[in-house]
Amino acid sequence: MRRRCYPSDTTTAEWALIEPLLPVPACQTRWGGRPEKHPRRDIVDAIRYLVDSGCKWRALPKDFPPWRTVYDHFAKWTAAGIVGILRDQLRRRIRCGAGRAPQAVAIVIDSQSIKAAEIVSKATRGYDAAKKINGRKRHLVVDTRGLPLMVMVTPADVSDRDAAREVLFRLRLMHPELTVVWADSAYAGGLVDWARSFLKLTVKTVSRPKNTPGFVILPRRWVVERSMCATRRSVCIPG
């Protein structure tokens, strides 16, 4: 077993939370399979190291399992929805610890355009004329504490309203308890009527006060803006 020496390595408490949420190894199912060669905690630590440092898969330090093994597990767990399960479990724990209900009924949505590297496929990126950015757009939904419920990535030329339809539709299926969505003026218009008619969601837009120069903290919207800033602390955000 490798010695844990990186700031991104899991603590004992973190691993105790993560391990039970991972899929059962194939060798322990009725269909059978080969035993896994590398400890799962080492694989999770390798994924966390990559997210924290932004290195390439092939550049993972040698004290981790082979990069291909790490990537295959990451791809398999992502396809199985494990990332979302971990996110939801952590959010519920934090909300309950703060004396709140485990599930949110009000959410905040926003987007952020990010410049893409030259190696990124043209099919998965676009030009955001408003922000003058050629890349991808991250659509983030958080609760009123700033804890994430969903993130979806699209080409940067996809409008906020168009992306919000898919995001809110998927959220509605997973979280029927939702009632209110806070957003900026980019989400106004037809989306408000569509969400009310088809999803039974109330979309409330918060606009910047007119003739107000400089930085202004806007009610509700500042929560998702803060969460957007927090995501920048990680050099690489897979998925």
Coordinates of C-alpha atoms in Angstrom, one line a residue:
M1 CA 0.0 0.0 0.0
R2 CA 1.3 3.4 -1.0
R3 CA 2.2 6.1 1.6
R4 CA -0.2 9.0 1.6
C5 CA 1.9 12.1 1.0
Y6 CA -0.2 14.5 -1.1
P7 CA -2.6 17.1 0.2
S8 CA -5.3 15.7 -2.1
D9 CA -5.1 12.2 -0.5
T10 CA -8.2 11.0 1.3
T11 CA -8.3 11.1 5.0
T12 CA -9.6 8.1 7.0
A13 CA -12.9 9.8 7.5
E14 CA -13.3 10.7 3.9
W15 CA -12.5 7.2 2.7
A16 CA -15.1 5.8 5.2
L17 CA -17.7 7.9 3.5
I18 CA -16.6 7.2 -0.1
E19 CA -15.9 3.4 0.0
P20 CA -19.5 2.2 0.7
L21 CA -20.8 4.3 -2.2
L22 CA -18.6 2.7 -4.9
P23 CA -19.9 -0.2 -7.0
V24 CA -19.4 -3.7 -5.7
P25 CA -16.2 -5.3 -7.3
A26 CA -17.0 -7.7 -10.2
C27 CA -15.3 -10.5 -8.3
Q28 CA -17.9 -10.2 -5.5
T29 CA -20.9 -10.4 -7.8
R30 CA -22.7 -13.6 -8.8
W31 CA -21.3 -13.1 -12.4
G32 CA -17.8 -13.2 -11.1
G33 CA -14.7 -11.5 -12.4
R34 CA -11.0 -11.1 -11.7
P35 CA -10.0 -9.5 -8.3
E36 CA -9.0 -5.9 -8.6
K37 CA -5.2 -5.6 -8.5
H38 CA -4.9 -2.2 -7.0
P39 CA -6.6 -0.8 -3.8
R40 CA -9.6 1.4 -4.6
R41 CA -8.4 4.0 -2.2
D42 CA -5.2 4.5 -4.2
I43 CA -7.3 4.9 -7.4
V44 CA -9.6 7.5 -5.7
D45 CA -6.5 9.3 -4.4
A46 CA -5.0 9.3 -8.0
I47 CA -8.3 10.9 -9.4
R48 CA -8.2 13.5 -6.6
Y49 CA -4.6 14.3 -7.4
L50 CA -5.3 14.8 -11.0
V51 CA -8.3 17.1 -10.2
D52 CA -6.2 19.1 -7.7
S53 CA -3.0 19.4 -9.8
G54 CA -4.4 19.5 -13.4
C55 CA -1.8 17.0 -14.6
K56 CA -2.4 14.7 -17.6
W57 CA -3.5 11.2 -17.0
R58 CA -0.2 9.9 -18.3
A59 CA 1.7 12.2 -16.0
L60 CA 0.3 10.7 -12.7
P61 CA 3.1 10.0 -10.3
K62 CA 4.5 6.5 -10.3
D63 CA 3.4 5.8 -6.7
F64 CA -0.2 5.7 -8.0
P65 CA -1.7 2.7 -9.9
P66 CA -1.0 2.8 -13.7
W67 CA -2.8 5.8 -15.3
R68 CA -4.8 3.5 -17.6
T69 CA -6.2 1.6 -14.6
V70 CA -7.1 4.9 -12.9
Y71 CA -8.8 6.3 -16.0
D72 CA -10.8 3.1 -16.6
H73 CA -12.1 3.2 -13.1
F74 CA -13.0 6.9 -13.4
A75 CA -14.8 6.3 -16.6
K76 CA -16.7 3.3 -15.3
W77 CA -17.7 5.0 -12.0
T78 CA -18.7 8.2 -13.9
A79 CA -21.0 6.2 -16.3
A80 CA -22.5 4.5 -13.2
G81 CA -23.4 7.9 -11.7
I82 CA -21.1 7.5 -8.7
V83 CA -19.9 11.2 -8.9
G84 CA -23.5 12.4 -8.6
I85 CA -24.1 9.9 -5.7
L86 CA -21.1 11.2 -3.8
R87 CA -22.1 14.8 -4.4
D88 CA -25.7 14.2 -3.2
Q89 CA -24.6 12.3 -0.2
L90 CA -22.2 15.1 0.9
R91 CA -24.8 17.8 0.3
R92 CA -27.4 16.0 2.4
R93 CA -24.8 15.5 5.2
I94 CA -23.9 19.2 5.2
R95 CA -27.5 20.3 5.1
C96 CA -28.6 18.0 7.9
G97 CA -25.5 19.1 10.0
A98 CA -26.7 22.7 9.6
G99 CA -30.2 21.9 10.8
R100 CA -31.7 22.0 7.3
A101 CA -33.9 19.5 5.5
P102 CA -31.8 17.0 3.6
Q103 CA -33.4 18.0 0.2
A104 CA -33.5 21.6 -1.1
V105 CA -36.7 23.1 -2.4
A106 CA -35.1 26.3 -3.9
I107 CA -32.1 26.3 -6.2
V108 CA -29.9 28.9 -8.1
I109 CA -28.7 28.4 -11.6
D110 CA -25.9 30.2 -13.5
S111 CA -23.4 29.5 -16.3
Q112 CA -19.7 30.2 -16.8
S113 CA -17.8 30.2 -20.2
I114 CA -14.3 28.9 -20.1
K115 CA -11.6 29.0 -22.8
A116 CA -10.8 25.5 -24.1
A117 CA -7.4 24.2 -25.0
E118 CA -6.5 23.8 -28.7
I119 CA -6.7 20.0 -28.3
V120 CA -10.4 20.2 -27.4
S121 CA -12.6 18.9 -30.2
K122 CA -14.4 21.6 -32.2
A123 CA -17.6 19.5 -31.9
T124 CA -17.6 20.1 -28.1
R125 CA -16.7 23.8 -28.0
G126 CA -18.2 27.0 -29.4
Y127 CA -17.8 30.8 -29.4
D128 CA -19.6 32.8 -26.7
A129 CA -20.1 36.1 -28.4
A130 CA -21.1 37.9 -25.3
K131 CA -18.0 36.9 -23.3
K132 CA -15.8 36.6 -26.4
I133 CA -14.6 33.2 -25.3
N134 CA -14.0 30.2 -27.6
G135 CA -14.5 27.1 -25.5
R136 CA -17.1 25.4 -23.3
K137 CA -19.8 26.6 -20.9
R138 CA -20.4 25.2 -17.4
H139 CA -24.0 25.3 -16.2
L140 CA -24.1 25.0 -12.4
V141 CA -27.1 24.5 -10.1
V142 CA -26.7 24.9 -6.4
D143 CA -29.0 25.1 -3.4
T144 CA -29.4 28.3 -1.3
R145 CA -26.2 27.4 0.6
G146 CA -24.2 27.0 -2.5
L147 CA -24.0 23.2 -2.5
P148 CA -24.1 21.7 -6.0
L149 CA -27.0 19.7 -7.3
M150 CA -25.9 19.4 -10.9
V151 CA -23.3 20.6 -13.4
M152 CA -23.6 20.2 -17.2
V153 CA -21.0 21.2 -19.8
T154 CA -21.9 22.4 -23.3
P155 CA -20.2 24.3 -26.1
A156 CA -19.9 27.9 -25.1
D157 CA -22.3 29.0 -27.9
V158 CA -25.3 27.2 -26.3
S159 CA -27.5 29.9 -24.8
D160 CA -28.3 29.8 -21.1
R161 CA -32.0 29.4 -21.7
D162 CA -31.6 26.4 -24.0
A163 CA -29.2 24.6 -21.7
A164 CA -31.5 25.4 -18.7
R165 CA -34.4 23.5 -20.2
E166 CA -32.4 20.3 -20.2
V167 CA -30.8 21.0 -16.8
L168 CA -34.2 21.8 -15.1
F169 CA -35.9 18.8 -16.8
R170 CA -33.3 16.4 -15.5
L171 CA -33.4 18.0 -12.1
R172 CA -37.1 17.8 -11.9
L173 CA -37.0 14.0 -12.5
M174 CA -34.4 13.6 -9.8
H175 CA -35.7 16.1 -7.3
P176 CA -39.5 16.3 -7.4
E177 CA -39.5 18.4 -4.2
L178 CA -38.0 21.5 -6.0
T179 CA -40.3 24.5 -6.3
V180 CA -38.3 27.7 -7.0
V181 CA -35.4 28.5 -9.3
W182 CA -33.4 31.7 -8.9
A183 CA -31.5 33.0 -12.0
D184 CA -30.2 36.1 -13.7
S185 CA -31.9 38.0 -16.5
A186 CA -30.3 35.8 -19.2
Y187 CA -32.9 33.1 -18.2
A188 CA -35.9 35.4 -18.5
G189 CA -38.5 35.1 -21.3
G190 CA -39.9 31.8 -22.6
L191 CA -38.0 29.7 -20.1
V192 CA -40.1 31.1 -17.2
D193 CA -43.4 30.1 -18.9
W194 CA -42.1 26.7 -20.0
A195 CA -40.8 25.8 -16.5
R196 CA -44.1 26.9 -14.9
S197 CA -46.3 25.0 -17.4
F198 CA -44.3 21.8 -17.9
L199 CA -42.2 21.4 -14.8
K200 CA -44.4 23.2 -12.2
L201 CA -41.3 25.3 -11.3
T202 CA -41.3 29.0 -10.5
V203 CA -38.3 30.8 -12.2
K204 CA -37.5 34.1 -10.4
T205 CA -34.9 36.3 -12.1
V206 CA -32.7 38.8 -10.2
S207 CA -31.4 41.7 -12.3
R208 CA -28.6 44.1 -11.6
P209 CA -30.0 47.6 -10.4
K210 CA -29.8 50.2 -13.1
N211 CA -27.2 52.9 -13.0
T212 CA -25.2 51.1 -10.4
P213 CA -21.5 51.1 -11.3
G214 CA -18.9 48.7 -9.9
F215 CA -19.3 45.4 -8.1
V216 CA -22.8 44.7 -6.6
I217 CA -23.8 41.7 -4.5
L218 CA -27.2 40.6 -5.8
P219 CA -29.6 38.7 -3.6
R220 CA -29.7 34.9 -4.3
R221 CA -27.3 35.1 -7.3
W222 CA -24.2 35.7 -5.1
V223 CA -24.6 32.2 -3.8
V224 CA -24.0 30.5 -7.2
E225 CA -21.3 33.1 -8.0
R226 CA -19.4 32.1 -4.9
S227 CA -19.7 28.4 -5.9
M228 CA -18.4 29.3 -9.4
C229 CA -15.3 30.9 -7.8
A230 CA -14.8 27.8 -5.6
T231 CA -14.6 25.5 -8.6
R232 CA -11.7 27.6 -9.9
R233 CA -9.5 26.3 -7.0
S234 CA -9.3 23.0 -8.8
V235 CA -7.0 23.2 -11.8
C236 CA -8.9 20.4 -13.6
I237 CA -12.6 19.4 -13.1
P238 CA -13.3 16.2 -14.9
G239 CA -16.7 15.4 -16.2

